[in-house]
mmCIF file of C-alpha atoms in Angstrom:
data_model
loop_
_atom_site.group_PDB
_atom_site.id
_atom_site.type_symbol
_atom_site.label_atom_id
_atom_site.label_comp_id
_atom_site.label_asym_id
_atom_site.label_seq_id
_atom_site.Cartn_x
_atom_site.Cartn_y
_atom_site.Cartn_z
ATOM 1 C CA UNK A 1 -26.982 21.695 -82.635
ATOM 2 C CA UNK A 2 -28.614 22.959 -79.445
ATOM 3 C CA UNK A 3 -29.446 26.216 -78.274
ATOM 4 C CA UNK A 4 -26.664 28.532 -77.208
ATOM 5 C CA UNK A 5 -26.762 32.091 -77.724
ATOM 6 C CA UNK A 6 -26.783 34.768 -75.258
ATOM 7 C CA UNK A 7 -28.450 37.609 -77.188
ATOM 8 C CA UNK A 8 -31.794 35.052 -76.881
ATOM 9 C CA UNK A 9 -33.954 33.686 -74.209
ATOM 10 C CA UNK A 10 -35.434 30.641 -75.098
ATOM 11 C CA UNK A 11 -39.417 31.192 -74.394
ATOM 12 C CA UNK A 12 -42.740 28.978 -74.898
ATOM 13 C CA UNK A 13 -45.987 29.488 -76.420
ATOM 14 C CA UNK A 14 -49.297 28.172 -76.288
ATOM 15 C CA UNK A 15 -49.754 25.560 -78.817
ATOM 16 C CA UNK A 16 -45.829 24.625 -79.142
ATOM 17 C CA UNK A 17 -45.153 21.025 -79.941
ATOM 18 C CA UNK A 18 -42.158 18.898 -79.486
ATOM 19 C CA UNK A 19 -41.520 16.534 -82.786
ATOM 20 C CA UNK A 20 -39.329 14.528 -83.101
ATOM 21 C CA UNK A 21 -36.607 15.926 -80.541
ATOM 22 C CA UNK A 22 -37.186 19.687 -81.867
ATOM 23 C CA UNK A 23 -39.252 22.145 -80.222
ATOM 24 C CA UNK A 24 -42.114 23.645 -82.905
ATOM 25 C CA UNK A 25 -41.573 26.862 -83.381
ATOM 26 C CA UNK A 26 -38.520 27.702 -81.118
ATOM 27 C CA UNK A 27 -39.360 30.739 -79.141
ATOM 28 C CA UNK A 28 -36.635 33.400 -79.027
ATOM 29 C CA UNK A 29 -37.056 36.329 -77.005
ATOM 30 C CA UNK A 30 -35.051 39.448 -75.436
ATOM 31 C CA UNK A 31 -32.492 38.249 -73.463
ATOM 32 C CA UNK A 32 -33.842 41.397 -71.060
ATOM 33 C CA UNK A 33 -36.444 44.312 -70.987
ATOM 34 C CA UNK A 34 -33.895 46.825 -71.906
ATOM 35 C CA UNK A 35 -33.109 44.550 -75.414
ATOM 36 C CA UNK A 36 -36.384 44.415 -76.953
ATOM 37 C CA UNK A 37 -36.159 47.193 -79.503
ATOM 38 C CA UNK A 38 -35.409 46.843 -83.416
ATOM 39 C CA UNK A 39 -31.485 48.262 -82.769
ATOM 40 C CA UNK A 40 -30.746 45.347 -80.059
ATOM 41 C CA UNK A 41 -32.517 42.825 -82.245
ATOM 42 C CA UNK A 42 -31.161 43.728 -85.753
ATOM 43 C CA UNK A 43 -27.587 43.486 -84.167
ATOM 44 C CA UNK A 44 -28.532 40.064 -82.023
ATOM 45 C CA UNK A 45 -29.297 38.879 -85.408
ATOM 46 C CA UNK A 46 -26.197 40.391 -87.739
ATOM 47 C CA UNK A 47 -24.186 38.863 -85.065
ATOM 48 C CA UNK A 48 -25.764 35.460 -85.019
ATOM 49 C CA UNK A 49 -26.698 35.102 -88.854
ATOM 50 C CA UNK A 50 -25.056 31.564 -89.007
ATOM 51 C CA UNK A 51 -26.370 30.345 -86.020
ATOM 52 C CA UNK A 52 -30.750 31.600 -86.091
ATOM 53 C CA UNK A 53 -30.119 29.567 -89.890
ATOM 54 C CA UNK A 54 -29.470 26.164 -88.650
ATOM 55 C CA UNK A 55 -32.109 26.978 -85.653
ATOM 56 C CA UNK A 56 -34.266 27.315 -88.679
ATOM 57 C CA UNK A 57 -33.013 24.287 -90.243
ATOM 58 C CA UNK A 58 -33.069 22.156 -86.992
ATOM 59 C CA UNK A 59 -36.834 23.499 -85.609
ATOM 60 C CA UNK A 60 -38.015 24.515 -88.991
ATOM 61 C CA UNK A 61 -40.060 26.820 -87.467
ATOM 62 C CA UNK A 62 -38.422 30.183 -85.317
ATOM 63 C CA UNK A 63 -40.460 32.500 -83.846
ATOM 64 C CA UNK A 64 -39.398 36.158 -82.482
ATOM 65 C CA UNK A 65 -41.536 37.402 -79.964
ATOM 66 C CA UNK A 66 -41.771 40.044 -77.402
ATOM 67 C CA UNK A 67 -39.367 42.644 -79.721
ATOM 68 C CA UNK A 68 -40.715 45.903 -80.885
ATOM 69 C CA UNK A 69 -41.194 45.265 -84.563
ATOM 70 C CA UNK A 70 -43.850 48.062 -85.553
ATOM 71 C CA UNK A 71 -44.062 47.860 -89.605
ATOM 72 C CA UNK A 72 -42.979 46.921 -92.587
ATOM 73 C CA UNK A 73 -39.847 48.905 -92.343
ATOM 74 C CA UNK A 74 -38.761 46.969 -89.637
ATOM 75 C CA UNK A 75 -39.732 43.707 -91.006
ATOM 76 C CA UNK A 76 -37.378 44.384 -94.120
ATOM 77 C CA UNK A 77 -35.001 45.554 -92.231
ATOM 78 C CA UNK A 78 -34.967 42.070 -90.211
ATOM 79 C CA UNK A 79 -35.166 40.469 -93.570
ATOM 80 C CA UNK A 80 -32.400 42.020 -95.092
ATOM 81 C CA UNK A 81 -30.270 41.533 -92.300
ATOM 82 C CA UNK A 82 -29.139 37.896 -93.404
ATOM 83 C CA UNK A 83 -28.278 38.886 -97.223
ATOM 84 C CA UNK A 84 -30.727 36.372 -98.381
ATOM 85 C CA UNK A 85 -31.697 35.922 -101.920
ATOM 86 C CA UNK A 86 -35.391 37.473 -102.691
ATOM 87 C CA UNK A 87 -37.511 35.744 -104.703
ATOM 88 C CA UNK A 88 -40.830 37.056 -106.370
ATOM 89 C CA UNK A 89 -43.966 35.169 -105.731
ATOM 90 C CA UNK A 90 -45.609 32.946 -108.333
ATOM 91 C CA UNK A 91 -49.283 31.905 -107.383
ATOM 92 C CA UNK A 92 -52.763 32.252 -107.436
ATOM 93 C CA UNK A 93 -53.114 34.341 -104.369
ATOM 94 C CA UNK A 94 -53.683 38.137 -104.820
ATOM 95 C CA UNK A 95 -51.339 40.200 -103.108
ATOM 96 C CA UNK A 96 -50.325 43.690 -102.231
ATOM 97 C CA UNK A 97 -45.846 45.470 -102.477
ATOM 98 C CA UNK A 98 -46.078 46.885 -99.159
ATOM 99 C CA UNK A 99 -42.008 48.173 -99.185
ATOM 100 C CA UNK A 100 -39.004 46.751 -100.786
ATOM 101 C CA UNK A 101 -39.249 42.737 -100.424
ATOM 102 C CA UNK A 102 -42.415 43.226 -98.561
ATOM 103 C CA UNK A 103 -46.120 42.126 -99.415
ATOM 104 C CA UNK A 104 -49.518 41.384 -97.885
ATOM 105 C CA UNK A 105 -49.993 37.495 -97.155
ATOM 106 C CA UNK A 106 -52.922 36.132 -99.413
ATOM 107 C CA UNK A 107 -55.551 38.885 -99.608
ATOM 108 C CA UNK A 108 -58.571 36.640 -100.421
ATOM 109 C CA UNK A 109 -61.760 37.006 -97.931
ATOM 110 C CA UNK A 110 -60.629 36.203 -93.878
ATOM 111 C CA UNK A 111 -63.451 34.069 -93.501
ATOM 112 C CA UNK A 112 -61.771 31.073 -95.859
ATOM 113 C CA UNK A 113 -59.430 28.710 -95.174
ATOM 114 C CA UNK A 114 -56.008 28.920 -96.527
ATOM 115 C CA UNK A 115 -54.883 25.164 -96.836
ATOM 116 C CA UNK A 116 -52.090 23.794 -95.806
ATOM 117 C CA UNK A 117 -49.088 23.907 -98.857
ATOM 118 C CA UNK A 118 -45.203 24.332 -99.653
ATOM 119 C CA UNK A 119 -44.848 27.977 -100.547
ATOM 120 C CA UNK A 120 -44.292 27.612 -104.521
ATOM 121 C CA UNK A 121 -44.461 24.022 -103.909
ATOM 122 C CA UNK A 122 -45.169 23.759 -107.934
ATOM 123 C CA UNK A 123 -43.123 26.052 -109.564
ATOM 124 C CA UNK A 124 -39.486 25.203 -110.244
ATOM 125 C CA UNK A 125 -37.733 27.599 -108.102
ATOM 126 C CA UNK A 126 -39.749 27.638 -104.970
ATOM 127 C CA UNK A 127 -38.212 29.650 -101.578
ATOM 128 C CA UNK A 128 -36.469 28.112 -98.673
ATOM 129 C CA UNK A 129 -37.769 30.321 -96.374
ATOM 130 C CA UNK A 130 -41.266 31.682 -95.862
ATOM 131 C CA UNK A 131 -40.983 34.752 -93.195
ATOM 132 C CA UNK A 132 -43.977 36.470 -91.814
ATOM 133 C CA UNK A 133 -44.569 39.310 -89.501
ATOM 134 C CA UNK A 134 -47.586 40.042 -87.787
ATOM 135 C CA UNK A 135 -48.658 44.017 -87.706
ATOM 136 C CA UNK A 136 -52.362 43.432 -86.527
ATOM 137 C CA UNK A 137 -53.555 40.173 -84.888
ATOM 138 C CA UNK A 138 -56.996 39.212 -85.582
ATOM 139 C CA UNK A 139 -59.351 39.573 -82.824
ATOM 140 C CA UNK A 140 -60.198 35.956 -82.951
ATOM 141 C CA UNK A 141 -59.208 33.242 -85.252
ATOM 142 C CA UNK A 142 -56.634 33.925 -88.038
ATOM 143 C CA UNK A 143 -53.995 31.590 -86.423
ATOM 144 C CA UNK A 144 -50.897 30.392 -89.307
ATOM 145 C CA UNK A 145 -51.180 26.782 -88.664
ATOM 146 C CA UNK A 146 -48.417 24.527 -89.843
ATOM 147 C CA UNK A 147 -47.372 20.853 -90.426
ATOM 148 C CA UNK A 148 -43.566 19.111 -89.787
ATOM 149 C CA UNK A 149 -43.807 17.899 -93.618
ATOM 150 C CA UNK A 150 -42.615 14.486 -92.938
ATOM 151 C CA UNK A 151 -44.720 13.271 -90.851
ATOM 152 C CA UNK A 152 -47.438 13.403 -92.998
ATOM 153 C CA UNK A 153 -45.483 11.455 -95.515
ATOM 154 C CA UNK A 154 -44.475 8.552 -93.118
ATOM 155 C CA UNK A 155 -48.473 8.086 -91.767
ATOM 156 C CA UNK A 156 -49.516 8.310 -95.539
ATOM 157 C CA UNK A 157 -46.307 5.410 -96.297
ATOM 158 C CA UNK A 158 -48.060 3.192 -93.259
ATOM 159 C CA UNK A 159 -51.240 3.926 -94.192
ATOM 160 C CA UNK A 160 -51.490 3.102 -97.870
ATOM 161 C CA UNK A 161 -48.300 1.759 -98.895
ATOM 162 C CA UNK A 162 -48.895 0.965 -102.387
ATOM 163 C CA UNK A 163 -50.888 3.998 -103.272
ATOM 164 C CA UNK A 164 -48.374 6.148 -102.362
ATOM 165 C CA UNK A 165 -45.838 4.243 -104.522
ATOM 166 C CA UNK A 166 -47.786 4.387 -106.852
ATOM 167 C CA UNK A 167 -48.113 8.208 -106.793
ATOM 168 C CA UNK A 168 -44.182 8.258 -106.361
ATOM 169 C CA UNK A 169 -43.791 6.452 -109.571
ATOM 170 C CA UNK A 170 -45.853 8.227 -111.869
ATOM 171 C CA UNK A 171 -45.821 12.256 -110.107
ATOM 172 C CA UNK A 172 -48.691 14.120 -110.246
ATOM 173 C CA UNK A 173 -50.141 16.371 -112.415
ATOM 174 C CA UNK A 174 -51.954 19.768 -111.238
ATOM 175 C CA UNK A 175 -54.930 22.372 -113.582
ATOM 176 C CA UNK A 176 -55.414 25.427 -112.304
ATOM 177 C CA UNK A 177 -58.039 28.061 -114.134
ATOM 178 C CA UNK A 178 -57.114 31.583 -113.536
ATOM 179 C CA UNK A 179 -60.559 33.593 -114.556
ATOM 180 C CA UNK A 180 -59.266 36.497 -115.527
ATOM 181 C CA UNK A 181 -56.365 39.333 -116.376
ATOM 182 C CA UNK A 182 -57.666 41.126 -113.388
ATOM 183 C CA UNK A 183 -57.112 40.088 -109.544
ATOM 184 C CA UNK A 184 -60.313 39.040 -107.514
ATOM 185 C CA UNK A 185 -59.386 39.751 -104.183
ATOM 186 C CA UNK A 186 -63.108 38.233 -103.045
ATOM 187 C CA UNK A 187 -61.200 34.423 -103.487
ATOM 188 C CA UNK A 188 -58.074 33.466 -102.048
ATOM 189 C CA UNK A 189 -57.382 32.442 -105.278
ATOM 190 C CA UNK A 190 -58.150 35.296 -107.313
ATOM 191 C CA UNK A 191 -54.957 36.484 -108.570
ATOM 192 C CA UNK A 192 -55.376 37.654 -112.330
ATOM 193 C CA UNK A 193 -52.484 36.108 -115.290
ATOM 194 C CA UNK A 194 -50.971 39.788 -115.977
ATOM 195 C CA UNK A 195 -50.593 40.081 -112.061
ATOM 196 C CA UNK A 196 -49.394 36.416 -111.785
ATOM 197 C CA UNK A 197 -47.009 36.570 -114.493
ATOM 198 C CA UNK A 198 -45.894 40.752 -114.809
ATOM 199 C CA UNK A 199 -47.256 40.780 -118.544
ATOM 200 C CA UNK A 200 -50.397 41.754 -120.545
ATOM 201 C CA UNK A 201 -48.550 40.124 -123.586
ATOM 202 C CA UNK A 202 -49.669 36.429 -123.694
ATOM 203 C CA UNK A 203 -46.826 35.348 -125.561
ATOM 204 C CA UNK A 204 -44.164 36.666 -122.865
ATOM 205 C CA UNK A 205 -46.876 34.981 -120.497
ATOM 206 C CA UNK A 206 -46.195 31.495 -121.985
ATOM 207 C CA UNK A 207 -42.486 32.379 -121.969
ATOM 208 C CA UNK A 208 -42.615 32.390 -118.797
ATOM 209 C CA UNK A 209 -44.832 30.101 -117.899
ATOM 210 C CA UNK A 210 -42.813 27.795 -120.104
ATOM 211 C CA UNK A 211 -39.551 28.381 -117.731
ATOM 212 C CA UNK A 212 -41.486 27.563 -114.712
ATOM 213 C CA UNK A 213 -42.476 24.423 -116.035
ATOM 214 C CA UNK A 214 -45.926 25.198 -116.784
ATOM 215 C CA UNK A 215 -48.298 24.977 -120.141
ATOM 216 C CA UNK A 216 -51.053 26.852 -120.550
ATOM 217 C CA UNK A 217 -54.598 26.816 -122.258
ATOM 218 C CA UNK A 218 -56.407 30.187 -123.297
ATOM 219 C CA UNK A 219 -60.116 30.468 -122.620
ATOM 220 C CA UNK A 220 -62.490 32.061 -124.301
ATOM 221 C CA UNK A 221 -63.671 33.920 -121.331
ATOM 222 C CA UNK A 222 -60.159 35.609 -120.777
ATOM 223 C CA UNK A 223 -58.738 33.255 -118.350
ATOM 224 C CA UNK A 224 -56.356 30.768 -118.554
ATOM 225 C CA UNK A 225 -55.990 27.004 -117.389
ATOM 226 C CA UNK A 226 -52.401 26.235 -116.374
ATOM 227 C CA UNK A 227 -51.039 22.185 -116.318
ATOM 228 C CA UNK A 228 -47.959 21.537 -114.480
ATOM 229 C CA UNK A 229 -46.528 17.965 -114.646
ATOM 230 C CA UNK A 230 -44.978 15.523 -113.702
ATOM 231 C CA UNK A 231 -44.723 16.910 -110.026
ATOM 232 C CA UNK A 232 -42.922 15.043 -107.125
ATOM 233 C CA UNK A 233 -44.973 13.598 -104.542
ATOM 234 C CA UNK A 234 -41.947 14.230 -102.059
ATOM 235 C CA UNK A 235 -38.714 15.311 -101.671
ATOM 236 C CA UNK A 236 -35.677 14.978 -99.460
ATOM 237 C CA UNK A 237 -33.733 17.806 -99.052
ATOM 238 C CA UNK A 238 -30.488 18.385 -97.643
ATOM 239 C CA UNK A 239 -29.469 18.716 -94.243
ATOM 240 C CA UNK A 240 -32.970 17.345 -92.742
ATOM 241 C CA UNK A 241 -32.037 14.503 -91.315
ATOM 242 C CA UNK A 242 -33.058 12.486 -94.657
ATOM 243 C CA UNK A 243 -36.373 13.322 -94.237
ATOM 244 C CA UNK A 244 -39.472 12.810 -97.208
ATOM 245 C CA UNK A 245 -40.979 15.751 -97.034
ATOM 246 C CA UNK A 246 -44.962 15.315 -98.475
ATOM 247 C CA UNK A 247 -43.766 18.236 -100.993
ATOM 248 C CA UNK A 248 -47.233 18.415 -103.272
ATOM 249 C CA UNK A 249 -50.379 20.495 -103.351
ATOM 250 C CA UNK A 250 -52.532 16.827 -103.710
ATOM 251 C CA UNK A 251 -55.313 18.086 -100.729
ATOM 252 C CA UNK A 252 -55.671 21.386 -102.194
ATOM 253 C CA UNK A 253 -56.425 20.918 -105.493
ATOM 254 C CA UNK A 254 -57.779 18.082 -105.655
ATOM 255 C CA UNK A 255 -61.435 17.838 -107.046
ATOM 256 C CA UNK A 256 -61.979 21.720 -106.977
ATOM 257 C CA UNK A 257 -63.670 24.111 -108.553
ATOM 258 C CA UNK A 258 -60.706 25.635 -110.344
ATOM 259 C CA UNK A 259 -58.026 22.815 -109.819
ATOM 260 C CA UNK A 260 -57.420 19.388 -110.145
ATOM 261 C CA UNK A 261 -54.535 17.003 -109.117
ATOM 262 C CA UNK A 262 -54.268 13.273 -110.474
ATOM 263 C CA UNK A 263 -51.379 11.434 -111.444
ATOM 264 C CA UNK A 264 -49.404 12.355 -113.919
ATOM 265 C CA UNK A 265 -50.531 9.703 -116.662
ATOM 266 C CA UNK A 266 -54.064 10.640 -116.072
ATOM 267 C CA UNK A 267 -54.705 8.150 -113.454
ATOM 268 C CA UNK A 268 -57.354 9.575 -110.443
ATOM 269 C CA UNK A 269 -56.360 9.064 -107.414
ATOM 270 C CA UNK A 270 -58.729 7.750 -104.863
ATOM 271 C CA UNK A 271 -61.021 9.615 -103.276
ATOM 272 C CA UNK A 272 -60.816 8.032 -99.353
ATOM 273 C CA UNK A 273 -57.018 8.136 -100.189
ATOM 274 C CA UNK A 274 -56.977 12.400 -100.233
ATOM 275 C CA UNK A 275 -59.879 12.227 -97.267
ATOM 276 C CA UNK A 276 -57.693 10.403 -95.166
ATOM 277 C CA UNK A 277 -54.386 12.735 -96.143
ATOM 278 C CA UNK A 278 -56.810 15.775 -95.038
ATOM 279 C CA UNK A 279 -57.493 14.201 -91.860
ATOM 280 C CA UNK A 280 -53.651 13.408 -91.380
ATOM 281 C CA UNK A 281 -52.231 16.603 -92.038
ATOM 282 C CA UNK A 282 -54.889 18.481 -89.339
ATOM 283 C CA UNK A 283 -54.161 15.837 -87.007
ATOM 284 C CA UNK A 284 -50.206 16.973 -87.415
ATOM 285 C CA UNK A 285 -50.513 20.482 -87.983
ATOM 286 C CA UNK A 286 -49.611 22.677 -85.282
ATOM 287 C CA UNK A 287 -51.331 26.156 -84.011
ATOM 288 C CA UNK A 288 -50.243 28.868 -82.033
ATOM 289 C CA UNK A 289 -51.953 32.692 -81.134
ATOM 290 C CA UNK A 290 -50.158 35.383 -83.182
ATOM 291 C CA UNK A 291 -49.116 38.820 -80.756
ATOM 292 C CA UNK A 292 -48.501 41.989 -82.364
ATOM 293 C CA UNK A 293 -44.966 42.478 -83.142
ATOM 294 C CA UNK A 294 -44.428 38.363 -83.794
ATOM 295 C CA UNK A 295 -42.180 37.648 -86.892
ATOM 296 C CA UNK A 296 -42.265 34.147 -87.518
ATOM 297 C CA UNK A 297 -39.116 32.366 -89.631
ATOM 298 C CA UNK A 298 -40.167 28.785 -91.394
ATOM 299 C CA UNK A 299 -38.071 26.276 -93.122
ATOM 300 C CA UNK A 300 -40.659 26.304 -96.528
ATOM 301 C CA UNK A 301 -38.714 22.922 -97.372
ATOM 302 C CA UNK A 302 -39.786 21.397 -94.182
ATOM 303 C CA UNK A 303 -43.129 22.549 -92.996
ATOM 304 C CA UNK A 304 -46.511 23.068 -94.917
ATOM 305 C CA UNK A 305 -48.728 25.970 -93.363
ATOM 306 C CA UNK A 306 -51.997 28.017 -93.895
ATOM 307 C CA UNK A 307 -54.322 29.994 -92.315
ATOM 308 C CA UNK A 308 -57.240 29.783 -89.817
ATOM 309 C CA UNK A 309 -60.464 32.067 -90.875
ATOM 310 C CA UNK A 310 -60.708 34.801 -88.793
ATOM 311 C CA UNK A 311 -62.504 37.704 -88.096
ATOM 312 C CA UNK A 312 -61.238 41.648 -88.722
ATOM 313 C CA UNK A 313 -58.851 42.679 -88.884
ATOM 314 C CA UNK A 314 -55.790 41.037 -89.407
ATOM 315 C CA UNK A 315 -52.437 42.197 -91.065
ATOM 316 C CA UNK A 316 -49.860 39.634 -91.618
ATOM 317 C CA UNK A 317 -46.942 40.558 -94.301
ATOM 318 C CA UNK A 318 -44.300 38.153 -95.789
ATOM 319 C CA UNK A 319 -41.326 37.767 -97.559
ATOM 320 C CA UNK A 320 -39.681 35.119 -99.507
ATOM 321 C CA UNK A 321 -36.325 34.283 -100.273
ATOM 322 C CA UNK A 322 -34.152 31.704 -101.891
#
């Protein structure tokens, strides 16, 4: 489908990349000055719902820039405009309800790395669509970096063929060690069970745990270790062109403090085999400036991103949805 709508102007930014036909992220704009406000954009958008979907689906990344999007009002009102499903986040990332299906983006310390992953990429009901909005861009650094899924799969596929059918055949098998009931928003990773799962009660906490496809150990500290396998190493989905999508968290847990990731029989998986899927994915991975205002629209079943380190201060919100 190409691009034909004239409520848009097609636009560029730095860092853009064309794969594999398809402009990464597609830059919409106002079509003129007088058209940049949230009225002219929430109508541009009720009146082109069908149409900015498959421009998701075909660039997997769309990014609206140059509109006067001021808050999180705004940004729900843009999210709500399509009718889209929410769907509540399950992770270990602390995070913040900003307004109706809004939240803060991971809250753990700006000067980490966010790696690269599949929203939900573990749980059974994971989102198709990851939207963000940026309130306050970082003075430097803090960029949302993100990788055209498949690609990493077919270098990994040339690379190490038999490894990687290997991994196919068996799935993987993820541990992750949540500390404690409390969130620890001084680690990216620091979100506390209750939070994580909306209960004090551990037995409603296995419950649901349980229907996420998750088991979980009890520690004596408080915490909790949580297994989750057999996991796909890819997926195709539908509509993408038959593409494998590398649809696993296998970098970022892998060999970590508070996570592991193997195969799912128990099996390790080499070491120089992750080390060279690191290097693969950065070499893929795509990076562009966030502007103030910028809401950013990404296929979650296509496209793994994170997030740069920056420095203060930096306000990016997101939604979710099915």
């Amino acid at each position: 489908m190409g691009f034909s709508c004239k409520e848009f102007k097609v636009g560029k930014c730095e860092g853009e990349k064309v794969v594999d036909g398809e402009t990464m992220p597609l830059v919409l704009e106002p079509p003129a000055s007088t058209k940049s406000d949230i009225e002219s954009l929430l109508l541009a958008l009720e009146n082109n719902k069908d149409w900015f979907e498959q421009m998701i689906i075909k660039n997997s990344a769309v990014l609206l820039r140059g509109f006067d999007v001021k808050n999180a009002e705004d940004f729900n009102e843009i999210v709500e405009t399509f009718g889209w499903e929410d769907i509540r986040y399950v992770g270990p990332a602390p995070r913040t309800h900003i307004y109706k299906r809004v939240w803060t983006a991971n809250e753990g310390p700006l000067s980490e790395f966010i790696y690269y992953h599949h929203e939900m990429v573990l749980i059974k009901e994971f989102p198709k669509k990851v939207i963000l909005f940026c309130e306050i861009p970082p003075p430097e650094g803090g960029e949302t970096p993100f990788v055209p899924s498949f690609k990493v799969t077919e270098r990994m596929v040339k690379e190490f063929p038999e490894e990687v059918k290997q991994m196919e055949e068996k799935g993987l098998k993820y541990s992750f060690i949540a500390r404690s009931t409390q969130n620890d928003n001084s680690s990216m990773r620091g979100r506390g069970w209750e939070d994580a799962f909306g209960t004090s009660d551990r037995k409603v906490a296995e419950e649901r745990a349980k229907a996420l496809g998750m088991e979980m150990e009890w520690l004596p500290n408080g915490g909790v270790k949580t297994i989750l396998g057999p996991r796909n190493l890819t997926k195709v989905f539908e509509g993408r062109k038959g593409r494998k999508m590398w649809f696993n968290t296998l970098v970022g847990m892998y060999g970590k403090e508070l996570s592991s990731a193997m195969m799912a029989d128990g099996t390790e998986i080499p070491e120089h085999v992750v080390k060279r899927c690191e290097e693969i994915i950065e070499e893929e991975s795509i990076q562009f400036k966030w502007e103030k205002g910028d809401v950013l629209f990404f296929d979650n079943y296509a496209l793994l991103h994170g997030r740069r380190p920056s420095l203060p201060p930096r306000k990016v919100l997101v939604a979710t949805c099915k």
